[in-house]
Amino acid sequence: MFRSLRTKILAGFLLVIAIVGVIGAWAVIRLSAIQNSTSDILHRRYEILHAINTLDTSTSHLRGAATRFLLTPRDTALASDFARTEAASTAALSQVSTSTGPLSSDPTLYRSLYQISHLTITIRNELRYQFTPQFPFDTSGTLAQRVARRQRRNEIFVSEIDPLFDSLNSRISAVEEGYLLSLGTLSDQSQLEGDRIRLEVSIFGGITLLLCIFLAIRFSNIIVSPIVELTEKTERITAGELHQLVVPRTNDEVGKLGEQFNAMAEKLGEFEEMNLKKILEEKAISESIVQSMVDALFLIDRFGTVLSINRSAQDLFDLTNVEGRNALDIARGKPALESLSIAALKGSWRETNRAEIVEYYRDGERIYLTRDIIPIQSGDSPGTVAYLLVLRNVTQAHELERMRSDFVGMVSHELRTPLTAIRMSVDLLGEPTLGQLTDTQEQFVQAIREESERLLRIVNDLMDLAKIESGKFEVRASEVELDTFFEHLLVPFFAPAQEAGIELRTEHDPAIREVRADPDRLKQVFVNLISNALRYTPRGGEITIGVSKAPEDGFARFFVRDTGTGIPPEFVSRIFQRFAIRSKDAKAGTGLGLAIAKEIVQAHGGTIDVRSEVGKGSEFSFTIPLPVFEAIHRI
């Protein structure tokens, strides 16, 4: 019948309103009936009381008129007054007789009124009997007879009629007193009837209230139970239990919602199965990829618990069944893995550590490893939730690099001897004692001298590079006085700069007087940078060499700035790499100078950088530590 939730709620409210309306209407009708009944009774009794009072008053007047008339029977005015009072008494008696009909249900009161009526009639008849023959006055007989008759009437009035008046007054007073008592009884009855109705209304109202509460609870349960069930099922789905169904109990909106919920749950179940299958496939693929990787992989959480490792890690460190154990426990006795785990948990891993090669001995075999830490973030919680430790076996590449470095060093060393001999021979050819050279011979000798010097520079660069790679590169740091350093540094460049039409300038911050560096290596860096600036600065340009305060505390910033052709943007990112040469550039060197300069600066603990704009020039800058006492003062 009720197919809509709105209709059900409206029907419930209408039922409650109807019940309350019926009880209210019943109470109003009963109270109105009591009020009307009480009002009618009070009205009638008021009429009776009024008639009795009128009868009492008229009887008192009649007694007085009769008494006066007995004393002066010849007074016509008193006779007329007696006639009027007697008529008024008759009328009052008639009114009392008319009003007693509705009181037949009260026998005592009715009997008293009847006796009053009877006494009144008796008194009237006696008075008529005694006084009527005298009207207007009795003149028959002698005076003595008239006096005797008067005395006889007086005696009859006093002995018979007057006591009747007293009895009538007593009964009227008794009736009035009884009437007043009956009014009190009537009030009590009305009060009792009102209390009874209030009690009935309270009982019926309480029953109705309990019924309404019961219906409200029942009705609310009918409405809310499906919603509560839907809420519980939704919470379970949120928790991951997707296979949840509800039983529709109604045909209203809640029932339709349950049907839609079941359809949604089925779709989610199908989607979960499809996704789970896909996830399992992807997980199997990912695990296969991870397990087949040559690099050793350790996955640990932020507390150091090992979550997973691959076969390469198991073989490298001879580990089994380590999932769930603490990484520091399983890494004990394995410095390469232990220091990597500590760096991950403490957050002390830096970019420079990635290039570090560490040694690890396994069964007497020396293995070279590079290491890295990859923090894993989660979108649900801030911060790092896990760390992936990567150890790469670079033993073969390290051995090849070492062999290459040894070969380069050996070749460079072996080339120095013939190059020295060639230079000495060229110098001897220029001696006057051997004879004057022709212009053509002089050109050939000069070409040999320049190319041998260039080849010697290449050999020196290769030897420096070999030393750097072999770890034999040494930096002998000392306090370098910058004024003297720049004075000796720029002397060899004045002549080439003047010949090329380039101006050399210096910018020296007077607050920076000394740095702590290897003066020969520092000079080597400047020679590379200034030589490149001279090579790419056109005539009329200028080169500025200077030093200023570095943004980092404890460092000085050196720079070489030119107004040359600039560096192409695609070449800037790899300009410090080894053998990085601009393509089709006739001015380019071996591509080792800037790479060596970078290694020298980093060996001092500083950094090197470049800024360039094509057509406007370039600026190379690097940082070198200040002396210890000056750095402490600045901090």
mmCIF file of C-alpha atoms in Angstrom, residues 183-322:
data_model
loop_
_atom_site.group_PDB
_atom_site.id
_atom_site.type_symbol
_atom_site.label_atom_id
_atom_site.label_comp_id
_atom_site.label_asym_id
_atom_site.label_seq_id
_atom_site.Cartn_x
_atom_site.Cartn_y
_atom_site.Cartn_z
ATOM 1 C CA LEU A 183 -25.472 23.066 45.828
ATOM 2 C CA GLY A 184 -22.294 22.072 47.655
ATOM 3 C CA THR A 185 -22.996 18.434 46.895
ATOM 4 C CA LEU A 186 -23.621 19.345 43.275
ATOM 5 C CA SER A 187 -20.281 21.202 43.178
ATOM 6 C CA ASP A 188 -18.565 18.194 44.680
ATOM 7 C CA GLN A 189 -20.210 15.932 42.173
ATOM 8 C CA SER A 190 -19.148 18.215 39.343
ATOM 9 C CA GLN A 191 -15.627 18.267 40.729
ATOM 10 C CA LEU A 192 -15.591 14.487 40.986
ATOM 11 C CA GLU A 193 -16.947 14.184 37.485
ATOM 12 C CA GLY A 194 -14.273 16.578 36.224
ATOM 13 C CA ASP A 195 -11.574 14.626 38.091
ATOM 14 C CA ARG A 196 -12.892 11.408 36.627
ATOM 15 C CA ILE A 197 -12.769 12.851 33.122
ATOM 16 C CA ARG A 198 -9.250 14.180 33.695
ATOM 17 C CA LEU A 199 -8.217 10.755 34.955
ATOM 18 C CA GLU A 200 -9.758 9.119 31.928
ATOM 19 C CA VAL A 201 -8.060 11.624 29.644
ATOM 20 C CA SER A 202 -4.743 11.031 31.435
ATOM 21 C CA ILE A 203 -5.129 7.259 31.173
ATOM 22 C CA PHE A 204 -6.165 7.382 27.547
ATOM 23 C CA GLY A 205 -3.469 9.982 26.824
ATOM 24 C CA GLY A 206 -0.796 7.839 28.547
ATOM 25 C CA ILE A 207 -1.949 4.777 26.638
ATOM 26 C CA THR A 208 -1.914 6.799 23.445
ATOM 27 C CA LEU A 209 1.544 8.172 24.271
ATOM 28 C CA LEU A 210 2.893 4.680 24.896
ATOM 29 C CA LEU A 211 1.224 3.491 21.713
ATOM 30 C CA CYS A 212 2.726 6.393 19.764
ATOM 31 C CA ILE A 213 6.188 5.709 21.278
ATOM 32 C CA PHE A 214 5.867 2.040 20.373
ATOM 33 C CA LEU A 215 4.737 2.888 16.861
ATOM 34 C CA ALA A 216 7.492 5.505 16.522
ATOM 35 C CA ILE A 217 10.174 3.017 17.632
ATOM 36 C CA ARG A 218 8.733 0.339 15.416
ATOM 37 C CA PHE A 219 8.366 2.684 12.476
ATOM 38 C CA SER A 220 11.837 4.163 12.969
ATOM 39 C CA ASN A 221 13.329 0.676 13.144
ATOM 40 C CA ILE A 222 11.555 -0.223 9.930
ATOM 41 C CA ILE A 223 13.024 2.871 8.260
ATOM 42 C CA VAL A 224 16.449 2.980 9.928
ATOM 43 C CA SER A 225 17.313 -0.748 9.991
ATOM 44 C CA PRO A 226 17.978 -0.939 6.228
ATOM 45 C CA ILE A 227 19.996 2.274 6.407
ATOM 46 C CA VAL A 228 22.061 0.928 9.341
ATOM 47 C CA GLU A 229 22.640 -2.294 7.418
ATOM 48 C CA LEU A 230 23.702 -0.293 4.368
ATOM 49 C CA THR A 231 26.087 1.759 6.534
ATOM 50 C CA GLU A 232 27.678 -1.369 8.031
ATOM 51 C CA LYS A 233 28.050 -2.962 4.620
ATOM 52 C CA THR A 234 29.568 0.249 3.248
ATOM 53 C CA GLU A 235 32.106 0.316 6.096
ATOM 54 C CA ARG A 236 33.060 -3.268 5.322
ATOM 55 C CA ILE A 237 33.473 -2.403 1.662
ATOM 56 C CA THR A 238 35.662 0.528 2.694
ATOM 57 C CA ALA A 239 37.736 -1.915 4.762
ATOM 58 C CA GLY A 240 38.238 -4.053 1.659
ATOM 59 C CA GLU A 241 35.464 -6.661 2.070
ATOM 60 C CA LEU A 242 33.802 -6.073 -1.263
ATOM 61 C CA HIS A 243 31.511 -9.105 -1.332
ATOM 62 C CA GLN A 244 28.675 -7.554 0.686
ATOM 63 C CA LEU A 245 24.954 -7.827 -0.103
ATOM 64 C CA VAL A 246 21.823 -6.529 1.641
ATOM 65 C CA VAL A 247 18.305 -7.993 1.615
ATOM 66 C CA PRO A 248 15.748 -5.389 0.421
ATOM 67 C CA ARG A 249 12.815 -5.526 2.879
ATOM 68 C CA THR A 250 10.654 -2.764 1.428
ATOM 69 C CA ASN A 251 9.610 -1.431 -1.945
ATOM 70 C CA ASP A 252 10.261 2.211 -1.109
ATOM 71 C CA GLU A 253 13.292 4.371 -1.764
ATOM 72 C CA VAL A 254 15.385 2.517 0.851
ATOM 73 C CA GLY A 255 14.580 -0.795 -0.844
ATOM 74 C CA LYS A 256 15.622 0.630 -4.213
ATOM 75 C CA LEU A 257 18.816 1.947 -2.579
ATOM 76 C CA GLY A 258 19.514 -1.576 -1.311
ATOM 77 C CA GLU A 259 19.078 -2.981 -4.815
ATOM 78 C CA GLN A 260 21.447 -0.380 -6.232
ATOM 79 C CA PHE A 261 23.901 -1.142 -3.411
ATOM 80 C CA ASN A 262 23.860 -4.840 -4.316
ATOM 81 C CA ALA A 263 24.471 -3.972 -7.968
ATOM 82 C CA MET A 264 27.366 -1.710 -6.961
ATOM 83 C CA ALA A 265 28.842 -4.401 -4.669
ATOM 84 C CA GLU A 266 28.715 -6.943 -7.482
ATOM 85 C CA LYS A 267 30.432 -4.519 -9.873
ATOM 86 C CA LEU A 268 33.086 -3.757 -7.249
ATOM 87 C CA GLY A 269 33.652 -7.472 -6.711
ATOM 88 C CA GLU A 270 34.125 -8.005 -10.427
ATOM 89 C CA PHE A 271 36.399 -4.971 -10.617
ATOM 90 C CA GLU A 272 38.417 -6.220 -7.631
ATOM 91 C CA GLU A 273 38.864 -9.647 -9.171
ATOM 92 C CA MET A 274 39.945 -8.077 -12.440
ATOM 93 C CA ASN A 275 42.320 -5.648 -10.695
ATOM 94 C CA LEU A 276 43.639 -8.355 -8.386
ATOM 95 C CA LYS A 277 44.427 -10.539 -11.351
ATOM 96 C CA LYS A 278 46.102 -7.628 -13.081
ATOM 97 C CA ILE A 279 48.022 -6.674 -9.933
ATOM 98 C CA LEU A 280 49.181 -10.245 -9.426
ATOM 99 C CA GLU A 281 50.359 -10.381 -13.011
ATOM 100 C CA GLU A 282 52.166 -7.051 -12.675
ATOM 101 C CA LYS A 283 53.620 -8.138 -9.344
ATOM 102 C CA ALA A 284 54.886 -11.364 -10.883
ATOM 103 C CA ILE A 285 56.433 -9.391 -13.737
ATOM 104 C CA SER A 286 57.974 -6.864 -11.315
ATOM 105 C CA GLU A 287 59.363 -9.631 -9.105
ATOM 106 C CA SER A 288 60.781 -11.394 -12.134
ATOM 107 C CA ILE A 289 62.435 -8.181 -13.279
ATOM 108 C CA VAL A 290 63.804 -7.445 -9.805
ATOM 109 C CA GLN A 291 65.028 -10.984 -9.288
ATOM 110 C CA SER A 292 66.716 -11.033 -12.695
ATOM 111 C CA MET A 293 68.549 -7.748 -12.141
ATOM 112 C CA VAL A 294 72.303 -7.946 -11.813
ATOM 113 C CA ASP A 295 72.407 -5.218 -9.152
ATOM 114 C CA ALA A 296 71.917 -6.294 -5.546
ATOM 115 C CA LEU A 297 68.676 -4.790 -4.168
ATOM 116 C CA PHE A 298 67.571 -4.462 -0.547
ATOM 117 C CA LEU A 299 64.153 -3.005 0.337
ATOM 118 C CA ILE A 300 63.904 -1.881 3.971
ATOM 119 C CA ASP A 301 61.310 0.190 5.799
ATOM 120 C CA ARG A 302 62.071 3.358 7.736
ATOM 121 C CA PHE A 303 62.726 1.310 10.887
ATOM 122 C CA GLY A 304 65.350 -0.862 9.191
ATOM 123 C CA THR A 305 63.268 -4.025 8.746
ATOM 124 C CA VAL A 306 64.136 -5.922 5.558
ATOM 125 C CA LEU A 307 61.080 -6.194 3.337
ATOM 126 C CA SER A 308 62.600 -7.905 0.318
ATOM 127 C CA ILE A 309 65.908 -8.730 -1.412
ATOM 128 C CA ASN A 310 66.705 -10.179 -4.835
ATOM 129 C CA ARG A 311 68.841 -13.143 -5.828
ATOM 130 C CA SER A 312 71.857 -10.965 -6.645
ATOM 131 C CA ALA A 313 71.851 -9.620 -3.076
ATOM 132 C CA GLN A 314 71.521 -13.136 -1.684
ATOM 133 C CA ASP A 315 74.460 -14.360 -3.772
ATOM 134 C CA LEU A 316 76.614 -11.299 -3.121
ATOM 135 C CA PHE A 317 76.340 -11.410 0.678
ATOM 136 C CA ASP A 318 75.415 -15.120 1.066
ATOM 137 C CA LEU A 319 72.046 -14.363 2.752
ATOM 138 C CA THR A 320 68.936 -16.502 3.158
ATOM 139 C CA ASN A 321 65.603 -15.931 4.948
ATOM 140 C CA VAL A 322 66.297 -12.329 5.885
#
